[in-house]
Amino acid sequence: MRILLIGPPGAGKGTQAVRLAAHLSIQHISAGDLLREHIDQGSELGRNAHTHMLAGLLVPDEVTIEVIEERLARADTVRGFLLDGFPRNRFQAEALDGILAASESRLDAVLDLEIPEAEVVRRIAGRRLCRQDRRHIFHVEYSPPEVAGRCNLCGGELYQRDDDLEATVRRRLEVYRSETAPVVDHYRAQGLLTTVSAVGRVQEILDRALAAIGRGQDEAPDPPRS
Ligand code: AP5
C-alpha cells in the first residue's frame, strides 16, 4: 500500500505513522526526520534546511523533493510506504504525482488527521523525543516515560525539538493553513482523501485510520498469496 498522512504540526502523524507502517509492513518515510538526518550529518543541505525549520518555514521545494525522490527510489519501498510530512504544498503534490507516474505506481489512500489547534499546541509543548531513535515519541503528560528524561524502549536521552518553541509552532501552524491545507483539496479531487479525527487515545485514532483504509478489525484480511 502507498499512503500519505497529512495533518497540522503535532496532530500525531509520527505517532500514528510508526504504528500504521508496522501494522501494514510498509516503510514509514518522514520528511522531517529525513531532513533532521541531514542536519545531524552537518551537510550543506542540512544547514540550509535547519535555517528554514528553526524559522517555522517550509524548506525549499527543490531540497525536499530531491530528498523524497531519492528515498522513494530505494528498494525497500517496493512493498509500499507511508509518507508523513510530504507533500506540504501544491507544487510538491504535483511533483509526487510525477514521481509516482514515472514508476507506474499510484497512491492507495490519503489520510488527513483533523485536530483543533489548541490541542496541537498542548501536544507539541509536551513532546519529548529519543535521541537514539526519533520514532520513539513521548509526551510529558499524555504518554510520559517510566523514568523521567529516558526512553522506555532503548534508554536513550529524551529531548525537545528546537522548532517546538511556542512562537515557532504558531508560525508552523500559519504555514500549514496557507500552504499545506490546499493539498487536501488536491487529493480530494483525486478521490483519495479520508478525514480522520485525531482527537482521542492513540489506539482509537489508529483504529479509525485502519478502518479508513479498509484494514479495520471488521474487514477481511488479504487472502494468502500463492
Ligand atoms: P515535521 O518533522 O514533519 O513536523 P510537523 O509536520 O510539524 O509535525 P510534528 O512532527 O511536529 O508532529 P506530528 O504530527 O508528527 O505529531 P507527533 O506524533 O510527534 O517537519 C518539521 C519541519 O521540517 C517543518 O516545519 C519544515 O520546516 C520541514 N519540513 C518537513 N517536511 C517538509 C516538506 N515536505 N517541505 C518543506 N519543509 C518540510 O505528536 C505530537 C505529540 O503529541 C507527541 O508528544 C505525542 O506523544 C503526542 N500525541 C500524539 N498522539 C496523541 C494522542 N492521541 N493523545 C495525546 N497525545 C498524543
mmCIF file with all atom_site columns, C-alpha atoms and ligand atoms in Angstrom, residues 7-16 30-33 35-36 52-53 56-59 64 84-88 92 119 123-124 126-128 137-139 142-143 161 163-164 172 198 200-202 205, ligand 1:
data_model
loop_
_atom_site.group_PDB
_atom_site.id
_atom_site.type_symbol
_atom_site.label_atom_id
_atom_site.label_alt_id
_atom_site.label_comp_id
_atom_site.label_asym_id
_atom_site.label_entity_id
_atom_site.label_seq_id
_atom_site.pdbx_PDB_ins_code
_atom_site.Cartn_x
_atom_site.Cartn_y
_atom_site.Cartn_z
_atom_site.occupancy
_atom_site.B_iso_or_equiv
_atom_site.pdbx_formal_charge
_atom_site.auth_seq_id
_atom_site.auth_comp_id
_atom_site.auth_asym_id
_atom_site.auth_atom_id
_atom_site.pdbx_PDB_model_num
ATOM   1   C CA  . GLY A 1 7   ? -2.212 16.988 9.214  1.00 0.00 ? 7   GLY A CA  1
ATOM   2   C CA  . PRO A 1 8   ? -1.044 20.033 11.126 1.00 0.00 ? 8   PRO A CA  1
ATOM   3   C CA  . PRO A 1 9   ? 2.129  20.024 13.245 1.00 0.00 ? 9   PRO A CA  1
ATOM   4   C CA  . GLY A 1 10  ? 1.548  17.973 16.374 1.00 0.00 ? 10  GLY A CA  1
ATOM   5   C CA  . ALA A 1 11  ? -1.565 16.206 15.030 1.00 0.00 ? 11  ALA A CA  1
ATOM   6   C CA  . GLY A 1 12  ? 0.091  12.870 15.788 1.00 0.00 ? 12  GLY A CA  1
ATOM   7   C CA  . LYS A 1 13  ? 1.344  11.981 12.304 1.00 0.00 ? 13  LYS A CA  1
ATOM   8   C CA  . GLY A 1 14  ? 4.599  10.487 13.571 1.00 0.00 ? 14  GLY A CA  1
ATOM   9   C CA  . THR A 1 15  ? 2.868  8.650  16.424 1.00 0.00 ? 15  THR A CA  1
ATOM   10  C CA  . GLN A 1 16  ? 0.329  7.065  14.060 1.00 0.00 ? 16  GLN A CA  1
ATOM   11  C CA  . SER A 1 30  ? 9.060  11.012 7.479  1.00 0.00 ? 30  SER A CA  1
ATOM   12  C CA  . ALA A 1 31  ? 10.095 14.128 5.535  1.00 0.00 ? 31  ALA A CA  1
ATOM   13  C CA  . GLY A 1 32  ? 11.017 15.910 8.772  1.00 0.00 ? 32  GLY A CA  1
ATOM   14  C CA  . ASP A 1 33  ? 13.173 13.003 10.009 1.00 0.00 ? 33  ASP A CA  1
ATOM   15  C CA  . LEU A 1 35  ? 15.808 16.488 6.886  1.00 0.00 ? 35  LEU A CA  1
ATOM   16  C CA  . ARG A 1 36  ? 16.936 16.091 10.533 1.00 0.00 ? 36  ARG A CA  1
ATOM   17  C CA  . HIS A 1 52  ? 14.110 27.235 7.490  1.00 0.00 ? 52  HIS A CA  1
ATOM   18  C CA  . MET A 1 53  ? 12.973 24.728 10.123 1.00 0.00 ? 53  MET A CA  1
ATOM   19  C CA  . GLY A 1 56  ? 8.976  27.528 11.243 1.00 0.00 ? 56  GLY A CA  1
ATOM   20  C CA  . LEU A 1 57  ? 9.009  27.811 7.433  1.00 0.00 ? 57  LEU A CA  1
ATOM   21  C CA  . LEU A 1 58  ? 8.965  25.174 4.726  1.00 0.00 ? 58  LEU A CA  1
ATOM   22  C CA  . VAL A 1 59  ? 12.342 24.023 3.461  1.00 0.00 ? 59  VAL A CA  1
ATOM   23  C CA  . THR A 1 64  ? 12.612 18.338 -0.075 1.00 0.00 ? 64  THR A CA  1
ATOM   24  C CA  . ASP A 1 84  ? 4.447  11.534 6.577  1.00 0.00 ? 84  ASP A CA  1
ATOM   25  C CA  . GLY A 1 85  ? 5.021  15.268 6.056  1.00 0.00 ? 85  GLY A CA  1
ATOM   26  C CA  . PHE A 1 86  ? 5.229  15.295 2.262  1.00 0.00 ? 86  PHE A CA  1
ATOM   27  C CA  . PRO A 1 87  ? 3.756  16.890 0.176  1.00 0.00 ? 87  PRO A CA  1
ATOM   28  C CA  . ARG A 1 88  ? 3.239  20.212 2.002  1.00 0.00 ? 88  ARG A CA  1
ATOM   29  C CA  . GLN A 1 92  ? 5.205  19.188 -4.011 1.00 0.00 ? 92  GLN A CA  1
ATOM   30  C CA  . GLU A 1 119 ? -4.803 20.626 21.279 1.00 0.00 ? 119 GLU A CA  1
ATOM   31  C CA  . ARG A 1 123 ? 0.762  18.191 22.296 1.00 0.00 ? 123 ARG A CA  1
ATOM   32  C CA  . ILE A 1 124 ? 3.839  19.913 20.898 1.00 0.00 ? 124 ILE A CA  1
ATOM   33  C CA  . GLY A 1 126 ? 4.914  18.426 25.977 1.00 0.00 ? 126 GLY A CA  1
ATOM   34  C CA  . ARG A 1 127 ? 6.553  16.344 23.245 1.00 0.00 ? 127 ARG A CA  1
ATOM   35  C CA  . ARG A 1 128 ? 9.869  14.647 24.008 1.00 0.00 ? 128 ARG A CA  1
ATOM   36  C CA  . ILE A 1 137 ? 7.883  9.714  20.781 1.00 0.00 ? 137 ILE A CA  1
ATOM   37  C CA  . PHE A 1 138 ? 6.712  10.661 24.310 1.00 0.00 ? 138 PHE A CA  1
ATOM   38  C CA  . HIS A 1 139 ? 4.651  13.386 25.947 1.00 0.00 ? 139 HIS A CA  1
ATOM   39  C CA  . TYR A 1 142 ? -0.143 12.156 27.799 1.00 0.00 ? 142 TYR A CA  1
ATOM   40  C CA  . SER A 1 143 ? 2.457  9.387  27.398 1.00 0.00 ? 143 SER A CA  1
ATOM   41  C CA  . ARG A 1 161 ? 12.953 19.687 19.275 1.00 0.00 ? 161 ARG A CA  1
ATOM   42  C CA  . ASP A 1 163 ? 11.480 24.062 16.385 1.00 0.00 ? 163 ASP A CA  1
ATOM   43  C CA  . ASP A 1 164 ? 8.973  23.261 19.155 1.00 0.00 ? 164 ASP A CA  1
ATOM   44  C CA  . ARG A 1 172 ? 4.290  26.396 11.552 1.00 0.00 ? 172 ARG A CA  1
ATOM   45  C CA  . ALA A 1 198 ? -7.049 12.841 15.561 1.00 0.00 ? 198 ALA A CA  1
ATOM   46  C CA  . GLY A 1 200 ? -8.803 10.747 21.432 1.00 0.00 ? 200 GLY A CA  1
ATOM   47  C CA  . ARG A 1 201 ? -6.490 7.976  22.563 1.00 0.00 ? 201 ARG A CA  1
ATOM   48  C CA  . VAL A 1 202 ? -3.667 6.856  20.288 1.00 0.00 ? 202 VAL A CA  1
ATOM   49  C CA  . ILE A 1 205 ? -7.099 7.046  16.241 1.00 0.00 ? 205 ILE A CA  1
HETATM 50  P P1  . AP5 B 2 .   ? 7.945  17.598 10.708 1.00 0.00 ? 1   AP5 B P1  1
HETATM 51  O O1  . AP5 B 2 .   ? 9.012  16.957 11.478 1.00 0.00 ? 1   AP5 B O1  1
HETATM 52  O O2  . AP5 B 2 .   ? 7.245  16.823 9.669  1.00 0.00 ? 1   AP5 B O2  1
HETATM 53  O O3  . AP5 B 2 .   ? 6.946  18.236 11.742 1.00 0.00 ? 1   AP5 B O3  1
HETATM 54  P P2  . AP5 B 2 .   ? 5.374  18.567 11.676 1.00 0.00 ? 1   AP5 B P2  1
HETATM 55  O O4  . AP5 B 2 .   ? 4.650  18.234 10.426 1.00 0.00 ? 1   AP5 B O4  1
HETATM 56  O O5  . AP5 B 2 .   ? 5.307  19.988 12.100 1.00 0.00 ? 1   AP5 B O5  1
HETATM 57  O O6  . AP5 B 2 .   ? 4.775  17.571 12.631 1.00 0.00 ? 1   AP5 B O6  1
HETATM 58  P P3  . AP5 B 2 .   ? 5.306  17.173 14.036 1.00 0.00 ? 1   AP5 B P3  1
HETATM 59  O O7  . AP5 B 2 .   ? 6.466  16.234 13.898 1.00 0.00 ? 1   AP5 B O7  1
HETATM 60  O O8  . AP5 B 2 .   ? 5.535  18.431 14.841 1.00 0.00 ? 1   AP5 B O8  1
HETATM 61  O O9  . AP5 B 2 .   ? 4.059  16.478 14.678 1.00 0.00 ? 1   AP5 B O9  1
HETATM 62  P P4  . AP5 B 2 .   ? 3.333  15.092 14.410 1.00 0.00 ? 1   AP5 B P4  1
HETATM 63  O O10 . AP5 B 2 .   ? 2.053  15.347 13.683 1.00 0.00 ? 1   AP5 B O10 1
HETATM 64  O O11 . AP5 B 2 .   ? 4.259  14.082 13.809 1.00 0.00 ? 1   AP5 B O11 1
HETATM 65  O O12 . AP5 B 2 .   ? 2.980  14.723 15.901 1.00 0.00 ? 1   AP5 B O12 1
HETATM 66  P P5  . AP5 B 2 .   ? 3.616  13.635 16.907 1.00 0.00 ? 1   AP5 B P5  1
HETATM 67  O O13 . AP5 B 2 .   ? 3.202  12.270 16.510 1.00 0.00 ? 1   AP5 B O13 1
HETATM 68  O O14 . AP5 B 2 .   ? 5.061  13.903 17.133 1.00 0.00 ? 1   AP5 B O14 1
HETATM 69  O O15 . AP5 B 2 .   ? 8.511  18.918 9.984  1.00 0.00 ? 1   AP5 B O15 1
HETATM 70  C C1  . AP5 B 2 .   ? 9.316  19.816 10.694 1.00 0.00 ? 1   AP5 B C1  1
HETATM 71  C C2  . AP5 B 2 .   ? 9.807  20.911 9.746  1.00 0.00 ? 1   AP5 B C2  1
HETATM 72  O O16 . AP5 B 2 .   ? 10.558 20.298 8.682  1.00 0.00 ? 1   AP5 B O16 1
HETATM 73  C C3  . AP5 B 2 .   ? 8.743  21.738 9.053  1.00 0.00 ? 1   AP5 B C3  1
HETATM 74  O O17 . AP5 B 2 .   ? 8.307  22.818 9.866  1.00 0.00 ? 1   AP5 B O17 1
HETATM 75  C C4  . AP5 B 2 .   ? 9.512  22.214 7.825  1.00 0.00 ? 1   AP5 B C4  1
HETATM 76  O O18 . AP5 B 2 .   ? 10.375 23.274 8.150  1.00 0.00 ? 1   AP5 B O18 1
HETATM 77  C C5  . AP5 B 2 .   ? 10.342 20.999 7.461  1.00 0.00 ? 1   AP5 B C5  1
HETATM 78  N N1  . AP5 B 2 .   ? 9.685  20.109 6.515  1.00 0.00 ? 1   AP5 B N1  1
HETATM 79  C C6  . AP5 B 2 .   ? 9.241  18.846 6.750  1.00 0.00 ? 1   AP5 B C6  1
HETATM 80  N N2  . AP5 B 2 .   ? 8.652  18.343 5.643  1.00 0.00 ? 1   AP5 B N2  1
HETATM 81  C C7  . AP5 B 2 .   ? 8.739  19.305 4.706  1.00 0.00 ? 1   AP5 B C7  1
HETATM 82  C C8  . AP5 B 2 .   ? 8.280  19.413 3.351  1.00 0.00 ? 1   AP5 B C8  1
HETATM 83  N N3  . AP5 B 2 .   ? 7.621  18.412 2.743  1.00 0.00 ? 1   AP5 B N3  1
HETATM 84  N N4  . AP5 B 2 .   ? 8.526  20.570 2.695  1.00 0.00 ? 1   AP5 B N4  1
HETATM 85  C C9  . AP5 B 2 .   ? 9.183  21.580 3.265  1.00 0.00 ? 1   AP5 B C9  1
HETATM 86  N N5  . AP5 B 2 .   ? 9.619  21.561 4.539  1.00 0.00 ? 1   AP5 B N5  1
HETATM 87  C C10 . AP5 B 2 .   ? 9.393  20.434 5.246  1.00 0.00 ? 1   AP5 B C10 1
HETATM 88  O O19 . AP5 B 2 .   ? 2.795  14.003 18.240 1.00 0.00 ? 1   AP5 B O19 1
HETATM 89  C C11 . AP5 B 2 .   ? 2.991  15.233 18.913 1.00 0.00 ? 1   AP5 B C11 1
HETATM 90  C C12 . AP5 B 2 .   ? 2.914  14.992 20.444 1.00 0.00 ? 1   AP5 B C12 1
HETATM 91  O O20 . AP5 B 2 .   ? 1.574  14.609 20.769 1.00 0.00 ? 1   AP5 B O20 1
HETATM 92  C C13 . AP5 B 2 .   ? 3.833  13.869 20.965 1.00 0.00 ? 1   AP5 B C13 1
HETATM 93  O O21 . AP5 B 2 .   ? 4.356  14.241 22.210 1.00 0.00 ? 1   AP5 B O21 1
HETATM 94  C C14 . AP5 B 2 .   ? 2.886  12.664 21.123 1.00 0.00 ? 1   AP5 B C14 1
HETATM 95  O O22 . AP5 B 2 .   ? 3.315  11.804 22.164 1.00 0.00 ? 1   AP5 B O22 1
HETATM 96  C C15 . AP5 B 2 .   ? 1.576  13.349 21.448 1.00 0.00 ? 1   AP5 B C15 1
HETATM 97  N N6  . AP5 B 2 .   ? 0.411  12.603 20.961 1.00 0.00 ? 1   AP5 B N6  1
HETATM 98  C C16 . AP5 B 2 .   ? 0.279  12.009 19.749 1.00 0.00 ? 1   AP5 B C16 1
HETATM 99  N N7  . AP5 B 2 .   ? -0.950 11.452 19.638 1.00 0.00 ? 1   AP5 B N7  1
HETATM 100 C C17 . AP5 B 2 .   ? -1.596 11.731 20.805 1.00 0.00 ? 1   AP5 B C17 1
HETATM 101 C C18 . AP5 B 2 .   ? -2.908 11.429 21.301 1.00 0.00 ? 1   AP5 B C18 1
HETATM 102 N N8  . AP5 B 2 .   ? -3.794 10.757 20.572 1.00 0.00 ? 1   AP5 B N8  1
HETATM 103 N N9  . AP5 B 2 .   ? -3.238 11.874 22.544 1.00 0.00 ? 1   AP5 B N9  1
HETATM 104 C C19 . AP5 B 2 .   ? -2.339 12.580 23.298 1.00 0.00 ? 1   AP5 B C19 1
HETATM 105 N N10 . AP5 B 2 .   ? -1.079 12.890 22.873 1.00 0.00 ? 1   AP5 B N10 1
HETATM 106 C C20 . AP5 B 2 .   ? -0.727 12.465 21.647 1.00 0.00 ? 1   AP5 B C20 1
#
